[in-house]
Amino acid sequence: MLTVVPDLSAALSADEPSSPLIDQIVRDGARRMLAAALQAEVAAYIDQFADLRDEDGRRLVVRNGTAEPRTVLTSAGAVEVTAPRVNDKRADPDTGERKRFSSAILPPWARKTPQVSEVLPLLYLHGLSSGDFVPALGQFLGSSAGLSSSVITKLTETWKAEAAAFMTRDLSAVDYVYLWVDGIHLGIRLGEGKLCLLVMIGVRADGRKELVALADGYRESSESWADLLRDCKRRGMRAPVLAIGDGALGFWSAVREVLPETKEQRCWFHKIANVLGALPKSAHPGAKKALAEIWNAEDKDHARKAIKAFDAAYGVKFPKAAAKITADEEQLLAFYDYPAEHWIHLRTTNPIESTFATVRLRTKVTKGHGSKAAALAMAFKLIESAQRRWRMVNAPHLVALVRAGAVFVNGKLVERSDGPAPSVTEPSQDATEQAAAEAA
């Protein structure tokens, strides 16, 4: 049985007089268990090569004392570690380079555990100022080592390099079938005005969501979008089947020029806001209900009838509000030509809006970003972090059918037939597998 605190006086370290007893006990127990684990790791490594000997019969892999003590910041607090060393005299037969023992538990020069290393940038991204790390976490973790503002600030330089590498990666091996686009405006503190981020999030052929591109644009202009699309196309991006975005974007003229085969779907979230903005508040309750009758209709025919009803009810008194629906009728109802399981994903740009709620939170806390480069890097890391939690689209196997050119009528697959009229049915497993193979 492991004795966590055999000597209470040893647990009560002289340099931690104000630390609560329970925290000292936890840290001492963690230190003892870590030391035992490191000793066991080294023993197993040496035993693995116990039969290897030199010409004089001496072992090639032996112990070599201990390294200098170091303090490692863990989730249990600051723990002092004295790691055992190994003298490995083996050499690589091809290069002649000496073999080296590297601990999988405690890598060389590690001062923080991976869990702590990951949480620090997340806390910074979510609003904790770089100058607040020492007072906020120093007492909690039992040490302020590795928490200085300079250490945290250096993260942004790393993020800038990662964002730059991301925006030059090869896209030829990835197929994005659906594409959400939007322009996000962020405040800049250092006299540079506002940053307009051009964001593209796609759905791969296997149904997974993924950040496609993130770039600094100029007021969401068609030129900025066209430059971004051309760059993605140059790097191998295939034209998406359907793009979803706000009707006010310069994206649409750009995509018609660069990727003319991509079809258009207007975002209902933005469209409803635009329509309500053209109506008096007294008309909002009825208008919301009438608009819901359109985008929630069971099929395209019912949606068209609901549009006519909306135009009849509001077109005379509020022609501008009605025109916002009637002028974009085809683009607003494009989602009906795709699997019904995907409708909830295709009607709005919610994947972008919900993701950037975190970015806006960080901006609100810090009163804007220091520079455009820092804001771009910050947004990239926040999206990268959020991306790990994104779920696949509903019925992901149907995405491959969409890429393969399968026809859907009111959300249901139309199977090819030699008869006079096509039959509407649910996709069979064979048809799904065949389409997936064609898409691949």
Short mmCIF file of C-alpha atoms in Angstrom, two decimals:
data_model
loop_
_atom_site.label_atom_id
_atom_site.label_comp_id
_atom_site.label_asym_id
_atom_site.label_seq_id
_atom_site.Cartn_x
_atom_site.Cartn_y
_atom_site.Cartn_z
CA MET A 1 0.00 0.00 0.00
CA LEU A 2 1.26 3.50 -0.88
CA THR A 3 1.83 5.72 2.15
CA VAL A 4 1.02 9.17 0.91
CA VAL A 5 2.35 11.10 3.91
CA PRO A 6 4.61 8.88 6.08
CA ASP A 7 6.14 11.95 7.68
CA LEU A 8 3.78 14.87 8.16
CA SER A 9 6.64 17.26 8.82
CA ALA A 10 8.09 16.43 5.40
CA ALA A 11 4.80 17.32 3.74
CA LEU A 12 4.73 20.70 5.48
CA SER A 13 7.37 22.37 3.34
CA ALA A 14 9.10 25.34 4.88
CA ASP A 15 8.67 27.42 1.75
CA GLU A 16 4.91 26.95 1.78
CA PRO A 17 3.88 28.09 5.28
CA SER A 18 0.53 29.48 4.17
CA SER A 19 -0.48 26.56 1.95
CA PRO A 20 -3.44 24.57 3.34
CA LEU A 21 -2.52 21.16 4.73
CA ILE A 22 -4.70 19.26 2.26
CA ASP A 23 -2.97 20.93 -0.72
CA GLN A 24 0.45 20.09 0.71
CA ILE A 25 -0.60 16.47 1.22
CA VAL A 26 -1.87 16.23 -2.36
CA ARG A 27 1.33 17.72 -3.78
CA ASP A 28 3.54 15.46 -1.66
CA GLY A 29 1.55 12.42 -2.75
CA ALA A 30 1.84 13.48 -6.39
CA ARG A 31 5.60 13.97 -5.99
CA ARG A 32 6.07 10.49 -4.49
CA MET A 33 3.92 8.77 -7.10
CA LEU A 34 5.70 10.62 -9.94
CA ALA A 35 9.10 9.63 -8.54
CA ALA A 36 8.04 5.98 -8.30
CA ALA A 37 6.68 6.05 -11.87
CA LEU A 38 9.92 7.53 -13.23
CA GLN A 39 12.00 4.91 -11.40
CA ALA A 40 9.81 2.11 -12.78
CA GLU A 41 10.09 3.53 -16.32
CA VAL A 42 13.88 3.64 -16.16
CA ALA A 43 14.05 0.13 -14.66
CA ALA A 44 11.92 -1.26 -17.49
CA TYR A 45 14.08 0.49 -20.09
CA ILE A 46 17.31 -0.92 -18.64
CA ASP A 47 15.88 -4.43 -18.30
CA GLN A 48 14.83 -4.33 -21.96
CA PHE A 49 18.49 -4.09 -23.02
CA ALA A 50 20.06 -6.05 -20.17
CA ASP A 51 21.54 -8.62 -22.58
CA LEU A 52 23.40 -6.03 -24.68
CA ARG A 53 27.07 -5.81 -23.70
CA ASP A 54 30.28 -4.39 -25.12
CA GLU A 55 33.46 -6.27 -25.97
CA ASP A 56 34.52 -6.21 -22.33
CA GLY A 57 31.23 -7.70 -21.18
CA ARG A 58 29.89 -4.50 -19.66
CA ARG A 59 26.23 -3.49 -20.12
CA LEU A 60 25.52 -0.89 -22.78
CA VAL A 61 22.51 0.55 -20.96
CA VAL A 62 22.94 1.42 -17.26
CA ARG A 63 21.74 3.96 -14.70
CA ASN A 64 23.60 7.24 -14.48
CA GLY A 65 22.54 8.95 -11.26
CA THR A 66 19.85 11.64 -11.23
CA ALA A 67 19.24 14.95 -12.95
CA GLU A 68 19.07 18.28 -11.15
CA PRO A 69 15.77 18.75 -9.30
CA ARG A 70 13.19 20.81 -11.16
CA THR A 71 9.71 22.08 -10.39
CA VAL A 72 6.95 20.95 -12.72
CA LEU A 73 3.59 22.72 -12.80
CA THR A 74 0.81 20.11 -12.74
CA SER A 75 -2.93 20.14 -12.23
CA ALA A 76 -2.20 19.10 -8.64
CA GLY A 77 0.07 22.11 -8.17
CA ALA A 78 3.81 22.67 -8.34
CA VAL A 79 5.70 19.40 -7.80
CA GLU A 80 9.47 19.10 -7.37
CA VAL A 81 10.88 16.23 -9.44
CA THR A 82 14.28 14.53 -9.39
CA ALA A 83 14.38 12.39 -12.52
CA PRO A 84 16.75 9.38 -12.84
CA ARG A 85 19.20 9.41 -15.73
CA VAL A 86 20.29 6.63 -18.09
CA ASN A 87 23.65 6.10 -19.79
CA ASP A 88 22.82 4.49 -23.14
CA LYS A 89 25.98 3.55 -25.08
CA ARG A 90 24.17 1.98 -28.03
CA ALA A 91 24.62 3.55 -31.46
CA ASP A 92 22.42 3.65 -34.56
CA PRO A 93 23.94 1.19 -37.09
CA ASP A 94 23.11 3.48 -40.05
CA THR A 95 24.05 6.93 -38.77
CA GLY A 96 26.34 6.05 -35.88
CA GLU A 97 24.41 8.45 -33.65
CA ARG A 98 24.20 7.57 -29.95
CA LYS A 99 20.85 6.35 -28.66
CA ARG A 100 19.18 8.43 -25.97
CA PHE A 101 16.64 7.59 -23.32
CA SER A 102 13.64 9.93 -23.37
CA SER A 103 11.00 9.64 -20.69
CA ALA A 104 7.43 9.37 -21.90
CA ILE A 105 6.24 10.55 -18.48
CA LEU A 106 8.47 13.60 -18.10
CA PRO A 107 9.96 14.90 -21.37
CA PRO A 108 13.30 16.75 -21.23
CA TRP A 109 13.07 20.37 -20.07
CA ALA A 110 9.32 20.06 -19.36
CA ARG A 111 8.19 22.66 -16.84
CA LYS A 112 4.44 22.22 -17.25
CA THR A 113 2.28 19.17 -17.84
CA PRO A 114 0.39 19.05 -21.17
CA GLN A 115 -2.90 19.69 -19.38
CA VAL A 116 -1.61 22.92 -17.84
CA SER A 117 0.06 23.94 -21.12
CA GLU A 118 -3.26 23.56 -22.93
CA VAL A 119 -5.38 25.38 -20.37
CA LEU A 120 -3.17 28.50 -20.24
CA PRO A 121 -3.81 29.62 -23.84
CA LEU A 122 -7.48 28.71 -23.48
CA LEU A 123 -7.80 30.95 -20.40
CA TYR A 124 -6.08 33.73 -22.33
CA LEU A 125 -8.31 33.25 -25.34
CA HIS A 126 -11.43 33.33 -23.19
CA GLY A 127 -10.58 36.66 -21.61
CA LEU A 128 -7.93 36.32 -18.85
CA SER A 129 -5.40 39.11 -19.31
CA SER A 130 -1.74 38.13 -19.58
CA GLY A 131 -0.94 40.17 -16.49
CA ASP A 132 -3.55 38.33 -14.43
CA PHE A 133 -2.07 34.83 -14.70
CA VAL A 134 0.34 35.14 -11.75
CA PRO A 135 -2.16 36.51 -9.20
CA ALA A 136 -5.00 34.33 -10.49
CA LEU A 137 -3.21 30.99 -10.85
CA GLY A 138 -0.02 31.31 -8.81
CA GLN A 139 -1.69 30.63 -5.49
CA PHE A 140 -4.05 28.06 -6.96
CA LEU A 141 -1.23 25.97 -8.45
CA GLY A 142 1.24 26.60 -5.64
CA SER A 143 3.81 28.27 -7.91
CA SER A 144 4.04 31.15 -10.38
CA ALA A 145 6.73 29.46 -12.48
CA GLY A 146 5.92 29.58 -16.19
CA LEU A 147 3.03 32.00 -15.68
CA SER A 148 4.70 35.33 -16.44
CA SER A 149 3.00 37.68 -18.88
CA SER A 150 5.96 37.40 -21.27
CA VAL A 151 5.45 33.63 -21.53
CA ILE A 152 1.75 34.08 -22.32
CA THR A 153 2.41 36.92 -24.78
CA LYS A 154 4.82 34.72 -26.75
CA LEU A 155 1.88 32.45 -27.52
CA THR A 156 0.45 35.00 -29.95
CA GLU A 157 3.62 34.86 -32.05
CA THR A 158 3.27 31.09 -32.27
CA TRP A 159 -0.40 31.44 -33.21
CA LYS A 160 0.44 33.90 -35.98
CA ALA A 161 2.86 31.39 -37.50
CA GLU A 162 0.27 28.60 -37.21
CA ALA A 163 -2.42 30.75 -38.84
CA ALA A 164 -0.06 31.64 -41.71
CA ALA A 165 0.77 27.96 -42.28
CA PHE A 166 -2.93 27.09 -42.20
CA MET A 167 -3.72 29.63 -44.92
CA THR A 168 -1.11 28.19 -47.28
CA ARG A 169 -1.90 24.47 -46.83
CA ASP A 170 -2.77 22.19 -49.73
CA LEU A 171 -6.53 21.72 -50.25
CA SER A 172 -6.45 19.20 -53.09
CA ALA A 173 -6.88 16.21 -50.77
CA VAL A 174 -10.04 17.56 -49.11
CA ASP A 175 -13.49 17.80 -50.68
CA TYR A 176 -15.91 20.37 -49.23
CA VAL A 177 -19.47 19.71 -50.35
CA TYR A 178 -21.23 22.46 -48.36
CA LEU A 179 -19.71 25.83 -47.50
CA TRP A 180 -20.83 28.42 -44.93
CA VAL A 181 -19.44 31.93 -45.44
CA ASP A 182 -19.68 35.12 -43.42
CA GLY A 183 -17.84 38.32 -42.61
CA ILE A 184 -17.08 38.99 -38.94
CA HIS A 185 -16.09 42.47 -37.74
CA LEU A 186 -13.77 42.81 -34.72
CA GLY A 187 -12.50 45.92 -32.92
CA ILE A 188 -8.83 46.90 -32.96
CA ARG A 189 -7.36 49.00 -30.13
CA LEU A 190 -4.23 50.38 -31.80
CA GLY A 191 -5.78 52.82 -34.24
CA GLU A 192 -6.35 50.42 -37.12
CA GLY A 193 -10.13 50.68 -37.23
CA LYS A 194 -12.02 47.40 -37.44
CA LEU A 195 -10.92 44.05 -38.79
CA CYS A 196 -13.21 42.24 -41.22
CA LEU A 197 -12.59 38.50 -41.06
CA LEU A 198 -13.70 36.48 -44.06
CA VAL A 199 -14.65 33.06 -42.71
CA MET A 200 -15.38 29.85 -44.60
CA ILE A 201 -16.42 26.64 -42.84
CA GLY A 202 -17.08 23.55 -44.93
CA VAL A 203 -18.59 20.09 -44.68
CA ARG A 204 -16.34 17.33 -45.95
CA ALA A 205 -17.65 14.44 -48.01
CA ASP A 206 -17.66 12.29 -44.87
CA GLY A 207 -19.97 14.75 -43.05
CA ARG A 208 -17.38 16.42 -40.80
CA LYS A 209 -17.32 20.19 -40.37
CA GLU A 210 -13.98 21.95 -40.81
CA LEU A 211 -12.55 25.45 -41.02
CA VAL A 212 -11.63 26.07 -44.65
CA ALA A 213 -10.25 29.60 -44.66
CA LEU A 214 -9.86 32.67 -42.47
CA ALA A 215 -8.56 35.89 -43.99
CA ASP A 216 -8.43 39.64 -43.49
CA GLY A 217 -10.83 41.26 -45.95
CA TYR A 218 -11.92 44.78 -46.77
CA ARG A 219 -15.55 45.42 -45.83
CA GLU A 220 -16.63 42.04 -47.20
CA SER A 221 -16.08 43.37 -50.73
CA SER A 222 -16.44 41.15 -53.76
CA GLU A 223 -12.75 41.75 -54.54
CA SER A 224 -11.66 40.46 -51.15
CA TRP A 225 -13.89 37.37 -51.45
CA ALA A 226 -12.72 36.76 -55.01
CA ASP A 227 -9.07 36.91 -53.93
CA LEU A 228 -9.76 34.40 -51.14
CA LEU A 229 -11.67 32.02 -53.43
CA ARG A 230 -8.99 32.21 -56.12
CA ASP A 231 -6.33 31.42 -53.52
CA CYS A 232 -8.31 28.39 -52.28
CA LYS A 233 -8.89 27.23 -55.85
CA ARG A 234 -5.18 27.62 -56.64
CA ARG A 235 -4.36 25.43 -53.63
CA GLY A 236 -6.65 22.69 -54.96
CA MET A 237 -10.09 23.37 -53.46
CA ARG A 238 -12.90 21.84 -55.49
CA ALA A 239 -16.04 23.91 -56.04
CA PRO A 240 -18.60 23.23 -53.26
CA VAL A 241 -22.04 22.03 -54.30
CA LEU A 242 -23.84 24.63 -52.16
CA ALA A 243 -22.72 27.80 -50.38
CA ILE A 244 -24.72 29.37 -47.54
CA GLY A 245 -24.33 33.02 -46.58
CA ASP A 246 -25.87 36.43 -45.95
CA GLY A 247 -27.45 38.07 -48.98
CA ALA A 248 -25.52 41.31 -48.40
CA LEU A 249 -22.13 39.68 -48.91
CA GLY A 250 -19.89 40.53 -51.83
CA PHE A 251 -19.26 36.80 -51.76
CA TRP A 252 -22.02 36.03 -54.24
CA SER A 253 -20.62 38.03 -57.15
CA ALA A 254 -17.20 36.59 -56.32
CA VAL A 255 -18.35 32.96 -56.25
CA ARG A 256 -20.24 33.38 -59.53
CA GLU A 257 -16.99 34.52 -61.09
CA VAL A 258 -14.54 32.07 -59.51
CA LEU A 259 -16.74 28.99 -58.80
CA PRO A 260 -19.79 29.42 -61.07
CA GLU A 261 -20.98 25.81 -60.57
CA THR A 262 -21.61 26.40 -56.85
CA LYS A 263 -25.28 26.95 -56.01
CA GLU A 264 -26.54 29.58 -53.56
CA GLN A 265 -28.54 29.42 -50.33
CA ARG A 266 -29.37 32.60 -48.44
CA CYS A 267 -29.14 32.52 -44.65
CA TRP A 268 -32.60 32.67 -43.08
CA PHE A 269 -31.21 34.03 -39.81
CA HIS A 270 -29.91 37.16 -41.57
CA LYS A 271 -32.91 37.39 -43.90
CA ILE A 272 -35.43 37.43 -41.04
CA ALA A 273 -33.44 40.20 -39.32
CA ASN A 274 -33.40 42.21 -42.55
CA VAL A 275 -37.15 41.79 -43.08
CA LEU A 276 -38.01 42.75 -39.51
CA GLY A 277 -35.77 45.79 -39.84
CA ALA A 278 -38.01 47.03 -42.65
CA LEU A 279 -41.21 46.55 -40.60
CA PRO A 280 -42.60 48.45 -37.59
CA LYS A 281 -42.28 46.66 -34.26
CA SER A 282 -46.05 46.23 -34.06
CA ALA A 283 -45.88 44.00 -37.16
CA HIS A 284 -43.02 41.80 -35.89
CA PRO A 285 -45.06 39.05 -34.16
CA GLY A 286 -47.22 38.38 -37.21
CA ALA A 287 -44.28 38.68 -39.62
CA LYS A 288 -42.18 36.19 -37.62
CA LYS A 289 -45.00 33.68 -37.74
CA ALA A 290 -45.50 34.20 -41.48
CA LEU A 291 -41.77 33.83 -42.16
CA ALA A 292 -41.66 30.63 -40.11
CA GLU A 293 -44.40 29.26 -42.37
CA ILE A 294 -41.98 29.67 -45.27
CA TRP A 295 -38.69 28.24 -43.98
CA ASN A 296 -40.42 25.55 -41.91
CA ALA A 297 -42.68 24.40 -44.74
CA GLU A 298 -42.76 20.65 -45.42
CA ASP A 299 -41.80 21.06 -49.07
CA LYS A 300 -40.97 23.70 -51.68
CA ASP A 301 -44.53 24.00 -53.02
CA HIS A 302 -45.89 24.85 -49.58
CA ALA A 303 -43.02 27.29 -49.09
CA ARG A 304 -43.86 29.09 -52.34
CA LYS A 305 -47.50 29.38 -51.26
CA ALA A 306 -46.35 30.80 -47.92
CA ILE A 307 -44.23 33.39 -49.77
CA LYS A 308 -47.26 34.47 -51.80
CA ALA A 309 -49.28 34.74 -48.59
CA PHE A 310 -46.54 36.87 -47.01
CA ASP A 311 -46.42 39.15 -50.05
CA ALA A 312 -50.22 39.50 -50.01
CA ALA A 313 -50.22 40.37 -46.32
CA TYR A 314 -47.30 42.84 -46.25
CA GLY A 315 -46.53 43.78 -49.85
CA VAL A 316 -48.98 46.67 -50.12
CA LYS A 317 -48.08 48.45 -46.88
CA PHE A 318 -44.45 47.41 -46.64
CA PRO A 319 -43.17 46.68 -50.17
CA LYS A 320 -39.49 46.84 -49.19
CA ALA A 321 -39.95 44.14 -46.55
CA ALA A 322 -41.89 41.88 -48.92
CA ALA A 323 -39.34 42.40 -51.72
CA LYS A 324 -36.57 41.07 -49.49
CA ILE A 325 -38.32 37.69 -49.64
CA THR A 326 -39.76 37.65 -53.15
CA ALA A 327 -36.55 38.90 -54.81
CA ASP A 328 -34.49 36.05 -53.30
CA GLU A 329 -37.13 33.32 -53.47
CA GLU A 330 -35.03 30.78 -55.35
CA GLN A 331 -31.95 31.31 -53.17
CA LEU A 332 -34.00 31.14 -49.98
CA LEU A 333 -35.60 27.83 -50.96
CA ALA A 334 -32.53 26.13 -52.44
CA PHE A 335 -32.14 23.85 -49.40
CA TYR A 336 -35.28 21.91 -50.41
CA ASP A 337 -33.20 20.32 -53.22
CA TYR A 338 -30.95 18.58 -50.70
CA PRO A 339 -31.48 15.79 -48.13
CA ALA A 340 -34.14 16.66 -45.57
CA GLU A 341 -31.73 15.60 -42.83
CA HIS A 342 -29.43 18.45 -43.91
CA TRP A 343 -32.05 21.21 -44.00
CA ILE A 344 -31.41 22.26 -40.41
CA HIS A 345 -27.75 22.84 -41.32
CA LEU A 346 -28.31 24.55 -44.67
CA ARG A 347 -30.89 27.20 -43.78
CA THR A 348 -28.53 29.42 -41.76
CA THR A 349 -24.88 30.26 -41.16
CA ASN A 350 -25.24 29.22 -37.52
CA PRO A 351 -21.95 27.19 -37.48
CA ILE A 352 -20.08 30.47 -37.97
CA GLU A 353 -22.30 32.62 -35.75
CA SER A 354 -22.16 30.25 -32.77
CA THR A 355 -18.41 29.77 -33.10
CA PHE A 356 -17.65 33.48 -33.19
CA ALA A 357 -19.67 34.14 -30.06
CA THR A 358 -16.48 33.11 -28.21
CA VAL A 359 -14.36 35.47 -30.31
CA ARG A 360 -16.69 38.36 -29.55
CA LEU A 361 -16.56 37.49 -25.83
CA ARG A 362 -12.77 37.75 -25.85
CA THR A 363 -12.99 41.07 -27.74
CA LYS A 364 -15.50 42.45 -25.22
CA VAL A 365 -13.31 41.52 -22.24
CA THR A 366 -10.09 42.98 -23.70
CA LYS A 367 -11.75 46.06 -25.28
CA GLY A 368 -10.60 44.98 -28.72
CA HIS A 369 -7.48 43.27 -30.03
CA GLY A 370 -4.09 44.94 -30.14
CA SER A 371 -3.56 44.58 -33.88
CA LYS A 372 -5.12 42.97 -36.94
CA ALA A 373 -2.47 40.24 -36.96
CA ALA A 374 -3.16 39.44 -33.31
CA ALA A 375 -6.92 39.41 -33.90
CA LEU A 376 -6.56 37.05 -36.86
CA ALA A 377 -4.33 34.69 -34.84
CA MET A 378 -6.71 34.84 -31.88
CA ALA A 379 -9.72 33.99 -34.05
CA PHE A 380 -7.85 31.13 -35.68
CA LYS A 381 -6.93 29.52 -32.35
CA LEU A 382 -10.45 29.94 -30.95
CA ILE A 383 -11.99 28.30 -34.02
CA GLU A 384 -9.36 25.55 -33.93
CA SER A 385 -10.27 24.88 -30.30
CA ALA A 386 -14.03 24.93 -31.02
CA GLN A 387 -13.60 22.69 -34.05
CA ARG A 388 -12.75 19.72 -31.85
CA ARG A 389 -16.27 19.87 -30.41
CA TRP A 390 -18.16 20.31 -33.68
CA ARG A 391 -20.48 17.43 -34.44
CA MET A 392 -21.01 15.93 -37.86
CA VAL A 393 -24.02 16.92 -39.93
CA ASN A 394 -27.12 14.75 -39.64
CA ALA A 395 -27.07 11.67 -41.89
CA PRO A 396 -23.41 12.21 -42.87
CA HIS A 397 -23.52 9.36 -45.39
CA LEU A 398 -25.82 11.47 -47.59
CA VAL A 399 -23.16 14.14 -48.12
CA ALA A 400 -21.32 11.83 -50.51
CA LEU A 401 -24.56 11.37 -52.47
CA VAL A 402 -24.87 15.13 -52.86
CA ARG A 403 -21.32 15.37 -54.19
CA ALA A 404 -21.97 12.48 -56.58
CA GLY A 405 -24.82 14.47 -58.16
CA ALA A 406 -27.77 12.54 -56.72
CA VAL A 407 -31.11 14.31 -57.20
CA PHE A 408 -33.26 15.12 -54.18
CA VAL A 409 -36.84 16.36 -54.43
CA ASN A 410 -38.22 17.95 -51.27
CA GLY A 411 -35.52 16.25 -49.27
CA LYS A 412 -35.93 12.72 -50.63
CA LEU A 413 -33.64 10.90 -53.02
CA VAL A 414 -34.96 10.40 -56.55
CA GLU A 415 -33.81 7.04 -57.85
CA ARG A 416 -33.04 6.79 -61.52
CA SER A 417 -35.55 4.80 -63.48
CA ASP A 418 -36.39 3.92 -67.08
CA GLY A 419 -40.07 4.68 -66.56
CA PRO A 420 -41.83 7.90 -67.50
CA ALA A 421 -41.68 9.36 -63.97
CA PRO A 422 -38.97 9.17 -61.34
CA SER A 423 -39.75 7.53 -58.05
CA VAL A 424 -39.05 9.31 -54.78
CA THR A 425 -37.72 7.09 -52.02
CA GLU A 426 -35.25 6.81 -49.21
CA PRO A 427 -31.65 6.09 -50.33
CA SER A 428 -30.71 2.42 -50.32
CA GLN A 429 -27.47 1.25 -48.76
CA ASP A 430 -26.14 0.15 -52.17
CA ALA A 431 -26.89 3.55 -53.69
CA THR A 432 -25.19 5.30 -50.78
CA GLU A 433 -22.07 3.14 -51.01
CA GLN A 434 -21.89 3.57 -54.80
CA ALA A 435 -22.21 7.35 -54.57
CA ALA A 436 -19.63 7.50 -51.80
CA ALA A 437 -17.20 5.54 -53.97
CA GLU A 438 -17.82 7.90 -56.90
CA ALA A 439 -17.29 10.95 -54.68
CA ALA A 440 -14.05 9.51 -53.33
#
